[in-house]
């Protein structure tokens, strides 16, 4: 469909000079961080209010132009790629704190604020927003993809931490879902319906978040194991005993080599767990540490390297967070295909071992890193998407991994979302439930203009 | 609409002798525990499988007969009253454990199993299902109303603890939502859409629940205060400091008088907090206890009465749980109108104080009890629904309370649901969002046969 000049005029009426059809801006808004083929939007708008977003969406609806919300572009499943053209709505100019209540431990922020910017806003409040997907994603994007990350084992995911949303619907109407009460039984849970809907049901313009007290006492440790099973079984037993670890991350040898090279660290090359412990006192933290250390020793832990002070912890988690970028840097010019399955915790060891065997048999050099406490792990496979053979090999490996995860009672996506990458697995994972999802999509987006082709194929 | 004999024949074909049109059975299925006018179903069926429920629902759909799911009948908002007649589906014969995974801390149960029956099933596993609304409700009913109760402050509500559902849709199709992975970003969150949908979108036939380790160390205490503000402010500060109390319940003088009379207890007549503390060691429990005791003293706590051993705790929580039944027993022949607002925690004291003043000014003798850690409190008002004047007085009081809660940024229902009782407040609470709820209802239940007239007025 050729882009409608009248629509462009309307967009200028609404956003003034904050509309671009320039090649560089469109290219920047054509892809996230993944290997998926980019899709150029016809135009990019930079609204500064929910009202502007509402008018942009209404204008696009009238012109039958697709709408693709865009935050930091850190998506790993092609969510932001404008595969049918249309208008990319860049929300990064909506990055204010709308209101903060320290007493109630909640905050409302505009969708374009990033999690690190929010963390800076909260620095002197004694509170924190703990959800940490690694990338400095926008809060709106994290809500739209039901993101989680390293701290979900203790603090939950966006599903548990979003109290309410402001959403612009396909016809431009604005709704406010949820509220500030900690719990409610009043009506259908629209908040949870839009959390994870990936822009396919509406555009999230602000988010009310539950906050948590900053732990007064924190400790962290790195612990290598003789085997990946030993590491995974340490995780399983820690969770089963209900020890409230704040982070429990698993990293394999392949990943550690890449991390050491990139971050100039000297972690021993072995299957390794990265831990963080939070508590209201030194006593509670020490207790968690001792309990986990005992479990780890029983499962072949070779030593604990402690990072008590904030600086040492920062080095540790920077290395962990850079695992993805380290891997990307390990093969210049290539793109990353990041897998994302999540399985019931008791099957974590078996699923990882089978997957590593498959990876070796396939001849992939795929680093493994995971939020082990949730049963969620990633392999980062570098590839040249233009190489049809390589693409087919990785695609087949990924498909086997998803089938394996589903066989273990797991899910095709623990935290990255469906986007373009997991579309083909929804039928296998959800069966007849997929028809209910389609019915809801058709009801709320009858013209199929809200991020079309993502999450759900109509 | 006269009840269709052909439908009755079909129901017998499906459920054999497990179909009743007897007056006593229909009366039992015409109401919950609340004051709301009963509604007689034309027939009651007792299915024993999801397949039977599916066939019953399909048969009712063909005959355009309303469908009302029924569990233990402990609803407080008229959810189970068959106000348009039709077929009451009693799920209590579906009360089996479908599967249990101790390693994964999850279980799948049929919808008709009650929470205490599940607790018995789990007794020797080291695990528990902590959600405790007081009544021995069915797990299906608890999911359908998004129930919570005394332990939600620590363990969350049904929203956080339901991993997946089996649901029979209005056309008889069966879907399975969610799964066993701790988290997922795969598709729309249908689980959370059906949790709290009160039978208006489908009939829940089994529920997969997240379980928790039974705490090895537990302590409880009763603490009277000089003022209700002192008690409420103790709660607020405890939550703000992130002390992981397992229960923190508030009870006023009026309620304690009733409790003492009914449970033969001798609690001092004062605004009082009931606490429970859970921990993985005596040290962590003691630490929580000391922290809370210090906060309480600062806010005028008059003494702590400890209940260390299980028997003493059982007495304490039995007294707390019997508050509702004690109040009902305090006025034989009358019915209970139980309010259920929930406000952001910092507004709890103000909302309670204003509400007590209103209650006194209105001349009501309404005991107050609440899950203070969530900002959720109840007043139990006894009335004779046949007395128009009394009904109007209580109705107006309840309306003022809801308006007050909404003014404080709260919700009309913390945990009891909408049913018949909160229908009129959804527009004020959800605004345009209510239209989205209506659109979803029409999409999934085009004939409006699924518990019609509850939660949402079309």
PDB file of C-alpha atoms in Angstrom, chain A residues 101-106 127 145-149 152-153 157 159-160 162-163 169 173-190 192-198 200-201 210 213 216 236 239-244 280-284 287-288 291 340 342-347 371 373-376 408-418 426 429-430 432-441 443-444 454-456, chain B residues 101-106 127 145-149 152-153 157 159-160 162-163 169 173-190 192-198 200-201 210 213 216 236 239-244 280-284 287-288 291 340 342-347 371 373-376 408-418 426 429-430 432-441 443-444 454-456:
ATOM      1  CA  UNK A 101       4.013   7.559  46.013  1.00  0.00           C
ATOM      2  CA  UNK A 102       6.846   6.464  48.277  1.00  0.00           C
ATOM      3  CA  UNK A 103       4.315   5.619  51.022  1.00  0.00           C
ATOM      4  CA  UNK A 104       2.358   3.292  48.742  1.00  0.00           C
ATOM      5  CA  UNK A 105       5.431   1.860  47.005  1.00  0.00           C
ATOM      6  CA  UNK A 106       4.080   2.669  43.549  1.00  0.00           C
ATOM      7  CA  UNK A 127      12.699   2.173  46.744  1.00  0.00           C
ATOM      8  CA  UNK A 145       6.418  -7.986  26.085  1.00  0.00           C
ATOM      9  CA  UNK A 146       5.811  -9.193  29.664  1.00  0.00           C
ATOM     10  CA  UNK A 147       9.551  -8.848  30.299  1.00  0.00           C
ATOM     11  CA  UNK A 148      11.376 -10.166  33.346  1.00  0.00           C
ATOM     12  CA  UNK A 149      15.081 -11.014  33.655  1.00  0.00           C
ATOM     13  CA  UNK A 152      12.145 -12.355  38.511  1.00  0.00           C
ATOM     14  CA  UNK A 153      12.902 -15.334  40.747  1.00  0.00           C
ATOM     15  CA  UNK A 157       7.867 -10.351  36.146  1.00  0.00           C
ATOM     16  CA  UNK A 159       2.879  -9.519  35.037  1.00  0.00           C
ATOM     17  CA  UNK A 160       3.204  -9.245  38.812  1.00  0.00           C
ATOM     18  CA  UNK A 162       2.303  -3.700  36.679  1.00  0.00           C
ATOM     19  CA  UNK A 163      -0.642  -2.352  38.693  1.00  0.00           C
ATOM     20  CA  UNK A 169      -7.086   1.461  21.585  1.00  0.00           C
ATOM     21  CA  UNK A 173     -10.116   5.653  22.602  1.00  0.00           C
ATOM     22  CA  UNK A 174      -8.039   5.916  25.777  1.00  0.00           C
ATOM     23  CA  UNK A 175      -8.628   3.513  28.666  1.00  0.00           C
ATOM     24  CA  UNK A 176      -7.105   3.228  32.121  1.00  0.00           C
ATOM     25  CA  UNK A 177      -6.814  -0.325  33.401  1.00  0.00           C
ATOM     26  CA  UNK A 178      -6.227  -1.587  36.929  1.00  0.00           C
ATOM     27  CA  UNK A 179      -5.485   0.917  39.631  1.00  0.00           C
ATOM     28  CA  UNK A 180      -3.352   1.588  42.684  1.00  0.00           C
ATOM     29  CA  UNK A 181      -4.885  -0.897  45.111  1.00  0.00           C
ATOM     30  CA  UNK A 182      -2.585  -3.891  45.711  1.00  0.00           C
ATOM     31  CA  UNK A 183      -5.348  -6.246  44.678  1.00  0.00           C
ATOM     32  CA  UNK A 184      -8.798  -6.025  43.141  1.00  0.00           C
ATOM     33  CA  UNK A 185     -11.612  -8.381  42.159  1.00  0.00           C
ATOM     34  CA  UNK A 186     -13.457  -5.724  40.200  1.00  0.00           C
ATOM     35  CA  UNK A 187     -14.003  -6.823  36.607  1.00  0.00           C
ATOM     36  CA  UNK A 188     -11.930  -8.537  33.951  1.00  0.00           C
ATOM     37  CA  UNK A 189      -8.160  -8.193  34.353  1.00  0.00           C
ATOM     38  CA  UNK A 190      -7.528  -5.859  31.419  1.00  0.00           C
ATOM     39  CA  UNK A 192      -2.875  -8.515  32.415  1.00  0.00           C
ATOM     40  CA  UNK A 193      -4.545  -8.715  28.983  1.00  0.00           C
ATOM     41  CA  UNK A 194      -2.475  -5.775  27.687  1.00  0.00           C
ATOM     42  CA  UNK A 195       0.723  -6.808  29.520  1.00  0.00           C
ATOM     43  CA  UNK A 196       2.338  -9.122  26.969  1.00  0.00           C
ATOM     44  CA  UNK A 197       0.062  -8.096  24.084  1.00  0.00           C
ATOM     45  CA  UNK A 198       3.059  -6.665  22.165  1.00  0.00           C
ATOM     46  CA  UNK A 200      -1.283  -5.815  18.964  1.00  0.00           C
ATOM     47  CA  UNK A 201      -4.298  -4.683  21.032  1.00  0.00           C
ATOM     48  CA  UNK A 210       4.665  -1.682  42.061  1.00  0.00           C
ATOM     49  CA  UNK A 213      12.210  -1.421  49.155  1.00  0.00           C
ATOM     50  CA  UNK A 216      19.632  -2.839  53.028  1.00  0.00           C
ATOM     51  CA  UNK A 236      16.287 -26.653  41.712  1.00  0.00           C
ATOM     52  CA  UNK A 239      13.958 -22.991  44.833  1.00  0.00           C
ATOM     53  CA  UNK A 240      12.339 -26.063  46.359  1.00  0.00           C
ATOM     54  CA  UNK A 241      13.581 -25.042  49.814  1.00  0.00           C
ATOM     55  CA  UNK A 242      12.064 -21.609  49.350  1.00  0.00           C
ATOM     56  CA  UNK A 243      15.318 -19.745  49.891  1.00  0.00           C
ATOM     57  CA  UNK A 244      14.464 -16.208  48.682  1.00  0.00           C
ATOM     58  CA  UNK A 280      16.510  -6.753  55.706  1.00  0.00           C
ATOM     59  CA  UNK A 281      19.569  -7.597  57.822  1.00  0.00           C
ATOM     60  CA  UNK A 282      23.033  -9.118  57.597  1.00  0.00           C
ATOM     61  CA  UNK A 283      21.680 -12.097  59.497  1.00  0.00           C
ATOM     62  CA  UNK A 284      19.015 -13.000  56.925  1.00  0.00           C
ATOM     63  CA  UNK A 287      21.503 -17.371  56.427  1.00  0.00           C
ATOM     64  CA  UNK A 288      20.530 -17.537  52.751  1.00  0.00           C
ATOM     65  CA  UNK A 291      21.993 -22.490  53.007  1.00  0.00           C
ATOM     66  CA  UNK A 340      14.112 -18.260  25.170  1.00  0.00           C
ATOM     67  CA  UNK A 342      11.240 -21.815  29.988  1.00  0.00           C
ATOM     68  CA  UNK A 343      10.440 -25.151  31.630  1.00  0.00           C
ATOM     69  CA  UNK A 344       9.157 -26.358  35.001  1.00  0.00           C
ATOM     70  CA  UNK A 345      12.143 -26.104  37.286  1.00  0.00           C
ATOM     71  CA  UNK A 346      12.575 -29.862  37.917  1.00  0.00           C
ATOM     72  CA  UNK A 347      13.170 -30.381  34.186  1.00  0.00           C
ATOM     73  CA  UNK A 371      17.511 -17.191  34.669  1.00  0.00           C
ATOM     74  CA  UNK A 373      15.509 -19.909  39.172  1.00  0.00           C
ATOM     75  CA  UNK A 374      12.588 -19.518  36.771  1.00  0.00           C
ATOM     76  CA  UNK A 375      13.554 -22.451  34.536  1.00  0.00           C
ATOM     77  CA  UNK A 376      14.280 -19.972  31.734  1.00  0.00           C
ATOM     78  CA  UNK A 408       8.813 -30.863  29.325  1.00  0.00           C
ATOM     79  CA  UNK A 409       5.641 -28.851  30.051  1.00  0.00           C
ATOM     80  CA  UNK A 410       7.314 -25.519  29.309  1.00  0.00           C
ATOM     81  CA  UNK A 411       6.760 -22.550  27.037  1.00  0.00           C
ATOM     82  CA  UNK A 412       8.270 -21.324  23.756  1.00  0.00           C
ATOM     83  CA  UNK A 413       8.983 -17.907  25.299  1.00  0.00           C
ATOM     84  CA  UNK A 414       9.907 -17.201  28.883  1.00  0.00           C
ATOM     85  CA  UNK A 415      10.367 -13.460  28.536  1.00  0.00           C
ATOM     86  CA  UNK A 416      11.177 -12.230  25.015  1.00  0.00           C
ATOM     87  CA  UNK A 417       7.661 -12.585  23.640  1.00  0.00           C
ATOM     88  CA  UNK A 418       6.291 -13.978  20.393  1.00  0.00           C
ATOM     89  CA  UNK A 426       1.439 -20.764  19.341  1.00  0.00           C
ATOM     90  CA  UNK A 429       1.514 -24.385  22.814  1.00  0.00           C
ATOM     91  CA  UNK A 430      -2.044 -23.062  23.171  1.00  0.00           C
ATOM     92  CA  UNK A 432      -7.821 -24.098  20.879  1.00  0.00           C
ATOM     93  CA  UNK A 433      -6.863 -21.213  23.183  1.00  0.00           C
ATOM     94  CA  UNK A 434      -5.232 -19.588  20.152  1.00  0.00           C
ATOM     95  CA  UNK A 435      -8.712 -19.178  18.654  1.00  0.00           C
ATOM     96  CA  UNK A 436      -9.759 -17.245  21.770  1.00  0.00           C
ATOM     97  CA  UNK A 437      -6.703 -15.009  21.359  1.00  0.00           C
ATOM     98  CA  UNK A 438      -7.661 -14.455  17.700  1.00  0.00           C
ATOM     99  CA  UNK A 439     -11.240 -13.595  18.667  1.00  0.00           C
ATOM    100  CA  UNK A 440     -10.003 -11.001  21.185  1.00  0.00           C
ATOM    101  CA  UNK A 441      -7.599  -9.533  18.614  1.00  0.00           C
ATOM    102  CA  UNK A 443     -12.679  -7.598  18.577  1.00  0.00           C
ATOM    103  CA  UNK A 444     -10.188  -4.959  19.730  1.00  0.00           C
ATOM    104  CA  UNK A 454       3.202  -9.928  15.408  1.00  0.00           C
ATOM    105  CA  UNK A 455       2.177 -12.315  18.223  1.00  0.00           C
ATOM    106  CA  UNK A 456      -0.852 -13.618  16.353  1.00  0.00           C
TER     107      UNK A 456
ATOM    108  CA  UNK B 101       4.630 -32.223  41.200  1.00  0.00           C
ATOM    109  CA  UNK B 102       6.389 -31.733  44.519  1.00  0.00           C
ATOM    110  CA  UNK B 103       9.646 -30.986  42.664  1.00  0.00           C
ATOM    111  CA  UNK B 104       8.065 -28.190  40.636  1.00  0.00           C
ATOM    112  CA  UNK B 105       5.920 -26.886  43.497  1.00  0.00           C
ATOM    113  CA  UNK B 106       2.734 -27.101  41.444  1.00  0.00           C
ATOM    114  CA  UNK B 127       4.196 -27.936  50.494  1.00  0.00           C
ATOM    115  CA  UNK B 145     -13.643 -14.592  41.888  1.00  0.00           C
ATOM    116  CA  UNK B 146      -9.901 -13.818  42.102  1.00  0.00           C
ATOM    117  CA  UNK B 147     -10.041 -14.624  45.812  1.00  0.00           C
ATOM    118  CA  UNK B 148      -7.314 -13.910  48.316  1.00  0.00           C
ATOM    119  CA  UNK B 149      -7.645 -13.482  52.092  1.00  0.00           C
ATOM    120  CA  UNK B 152      -2.195 -12.493  50.300  1.00  0.00           C
ATOM    121  CA  UNK B 153       0.163  -9.921  51.823  1.00  0.00           C
ATOM    122  CA  UNK B 157      -3.864 -13.702  45.434  1.00  0.00           C
ATOM    123  CA  UNK B 159      -4.053 -13.859  40.274  1.00  0.00           C
ATOM    124  CA  UNK B 160      -0.452 -14.640  41.249  1.00  0.00           C
ATOM    125  CA  UNK B 162      -2.933 -19.747  39.269  1.00  0.00           C
ATOM    126  CA  UNK B 163      -0.532 -21.028  36.596  1.00  0.00           C
ATOM    127  CA  UNK B 169     -16.341 -21.918  26.680  1.00  0.00           C
ATOM    128  CA  UNK B 173     -15.184 -25.853  23.373  1.00  0.00           C
ATOM    129  CA  UNK B 174     -12.528 -26.741  25.940  1.00  0.00           C
ATOM    130  CA  UNK B 175      -9.349 -24.679  26.207  1.00  0.00           C
ATOM    131  CA  UNK B 176      -6.250 -25.007  28.365  1.00  0.00           C
ATOM    132  CA  UNK B 177      -4.682 -21.694  29.341  1.00  0.00           C
ATOM    133  CA  UNK B 178      -1.235 -20.969  30.735  1.00  0.00           C
ATOM    134  CA  UNK B 179       0.985 -23.860  31.646  1.00  0.00           C
ATOM    135  CA  UNK B 180       3.467 -25.160  34.181  1.00  0.00           C
ATOM    136  CA  UNK B 181       6.398 -22.841  33.458  1.00  0.00           C
ATOM    137  CA  UNK B 182       6.842 -20.221  36.194  1.00  0.00           C
ATOM    138  CA  UNK B 183       6.637 -17.467  33.609  1.00  0.00           C
ATOM    139  CA  UNK B 184       5.802 -17.122  29.930  1.00  0.00           C
ATOM    140  CA  UNK B 185       5.633 -14.368  27.323  1.00  0.00           C
ATOM    141  CA  UNK B 186       3.815 -16.551  24.817  1.00  0.00           C
ATOM    142  CA  UNK B 187       0.535 -14.955  23.765  1.00  0.00           C
ATOM    143  CA  UNK B 188      -2.280 -13.132  25.517  1.00  0.00           C
ATOM    144  CA  UNK B 189      -2.674 -13.924  29.204  1.00  0.00           C
ATOM    145  CA  UNK B 190      -5.900 -15.917  28.995  1.00  0.00           C
ATOM    146  CA  UNK B 192      -5.562 -13.909  34.062  1.00  0.00           C
ATOM    147  CA  UNK B 193      -8.564 -13.090  31.825  1.00  0.00           C
ATOM    148  CA  UNK B 194     -10.534 -16.052  33.226  1.00  0.00           C
ATOM    149  CA  UNK B 195      -9.275 -15.601  36.805  1.00  0.00           C
ATOM    150  CA  UNK B 196     -11.852 -13.179  38.212  1.00  0.00           C
ATOM    151  CA  UNK B 197     -14.312 -13.574  35.337  1.00  0.00           C
ATOM    152  CA  UNK B 198     -16.926 -15.044  37.715  1.00  0.00           C
ATOM    153  CA  UNK B 200     -19.278 -15.013  32.779  1.00  0.00           C
ATOM    154  CA  UNK B 201     -16.785 -16.080  30.084  1.00  0.00           C
ATOM    155  CA  UNK B 210       1.626 -22.687  42.288  1.00  0.00           C
ATOM    156  CA  UNK B 213       7.018 -24.670  50.918  1.00  0.00           C
ATOM    157  CA  UNK B 216       9.473 -24.542  59.057  1.00  0.00           C
ATOM    158  CA  UNK B 236       1.617   0.748  56.742  1.00  0.00           C
ATOM    159  CA  UNK B 239       4.739  -3.016  54.577  1.00  0.00           C
ATOM    160  CA  UNK B 240       6.879  -0.019  53.681  1.00  0.00           C
ATOM    161  CA  UNK B 241       9.891  -1.609  55.390  1.00  0.00           C
ATOM    162  CA  UNK B 242       9.374  -4.784  53.392  1.00  0.00           C
ATOM    163  CA  UNK B 243       9.063  -7.019  56.431  1.00  0.00           C
ATOM    164  CA  UNK B 244       7.673 -10.255  54.914  1.00  0.00           C
ATOM    165  CA  UNK B 280      13.114 -20.696  56.994  1.00  0.00           C
ATOM    166  CA  UNK B 281      14.658 -20.453  60.460  1.00  0.00           C
ATOM    167  CA  UNK B 282      13.906 -19.281  63.995  1.00  0.00           C
ATOM    168  CA  UNK B 283      16.349 -16.438  63.405  1.00  0.00           C
ATOM    169  CA  UNK B 284      14.464 -14.963  60.453  1.00  0.00           C
ATOM    170  CA  UNK B 287      13.948 -10.842  63.351  1.00  0.00           C
ATOM    171  CA  UNK B 288      10.578 -10.098  61.739  1.00  0.00           C
ATOM    172  CA  UNK B 291      11.065  -5.405  63.842  1.00  0.00           C
ATOM    173  CA  UNK B 340     -14.964  -5.171  50.502  1.00  0.00           C
ATOM    174  CA  UNK B 342      -9.318  -1.976  49.049  1.00  0.00           C
ATOM    175  CA  UNK B 343      -7.215   1.197  49.003  1.00  0.00           C
ATOM    176  CA  UNK B 344      -3.539   2.068  48.529  1.00  0.00           C
ATOM    177  CA  UNK B 345      -1.909   1.215  51.843  1.00  0.00           C
ATOM    178  CA  UNK B 346      -1.008   4.796  52.849  1.00  0.00           C
ATOM    179  CA  UNK B 347      -4.711   5.714  52.793  1.00  0.00           C
ATOM    180  CA  UNK B 371      -6.476  -7.806  55.448  1.00  0.00           C
ATOM    181  CA  UNK B 373      -1.413  -5.491  54.650  1.00  0.00           C
ATOM    182  CA  UNK B 374      -3.216  -5.261  51.314  1.00  0.00           C
ATOM    183  CA  UNK B 375      -5.275  -2.167  52.221  1.00  0.00           C
ATOM    184  CA  UNK B 376      -8.421  -4.327  52.095  1.00  0.00           C
ATOM    185  CA  UNK B 408      -8.538   7.272  47.737  1.00  0.00           C
ATOM    186  CA  UNK B 409      -7.404   5.542  44.519  1.00  0.00           C
ATOM    187  CA  UNK B 410      -8.831   2.189  45.575  1.00  0.00           C
ATOM    188  CA  UNK B 411     -11.245  -0.402  44.239  1.00  0.00           C
ATOM    189  CA  UNK B 412     -14.875  -1.358  44.944  1.00  0.00           C
ATOM    190  CA  UNK B 413     -13.852  -4.981  45.496  1.00  0.00           C
ATOM    191  CA  UNK B 414     -10.618  -6.243  46.977  1.00  0.00           C
ATOM    192  CA  UNK B 415     -11.437  -9.937  46.867  1.00  0.00           C
ATOM    193  CA  UNK B 416     -15.157 -10.776  46.841  1.00  0.00           C
ATOM    194  CA  UNK B 417     -15.783  -9.896  43.218  1.00  0.00           C
ATOM    195  CA  UNK B 418     -18.529  -7.967  41.475  1.00  0.00           C
ATOM    196  CA  UNK B 426     -17.888  -0.613  37.414  1.00  0.00           C
ATOM    197  CA  UNK B 429     -14.139   2.506  38.587  1.00  0.00           C
ATOM    198  CA  UNK B 430     -13.217   1.531  35.018  1.00  0.00           C
ATOM    199  CA  UNK B 432     -14.197   3.455  29.092  1.00  0.00           C
ATOM    200  CA  UNK B 433     -12.450   0.217  30.093  1.00  0.00           C
ATOM    201  CA  UNK B 434     -15.880  -1.167  30.917  1.00  0.00           C
ATOM    202  CA  UNK B 435     -16.699  -1.029  27.190  1.00  0.00           C
ATOM    203  CA  UNK B 436     -13.661  -3.212  26.500  1.00  0.00           C
ATOM    204  CA  UNK B 437     -14.903  -5.698  29.112  1.00  0.00           C
ATOM    205  CA  UNK B 438     -18.337  -5.669  27.437  1.00  0.00           C
ATOM    206  CA  UNK B 439     -16.773  -6.261  24.018  1.00  0.00           C
ATOM    207  CA  UNK B 440     -14.841  -9.268  25.365  1.00  0.00           C
ATOM    208  CA  UNK B 441     -17.976 -10.634  27.035  1.00  0.00           C
ATOM    209  CA  UNK B 443     -17.209 -12.010  21.845  1.00  0.00           C
ATOM    210  CA  UNK B 444     -16.854 -15.027  24.139  1.00  0.00           C
ATOM    211  CA  UNK B 454     -23.196 -10.981  37.026  1.00  0.00           C
ATOM    212  CA  UNK B 455     -19.999  -8.873  36.843  1.00  0.00           C
ATOM    213  CA  UNK B 456     -21.090  -7.027  33.712  1.00  0.00           C
TER     214      UNK B 456
END
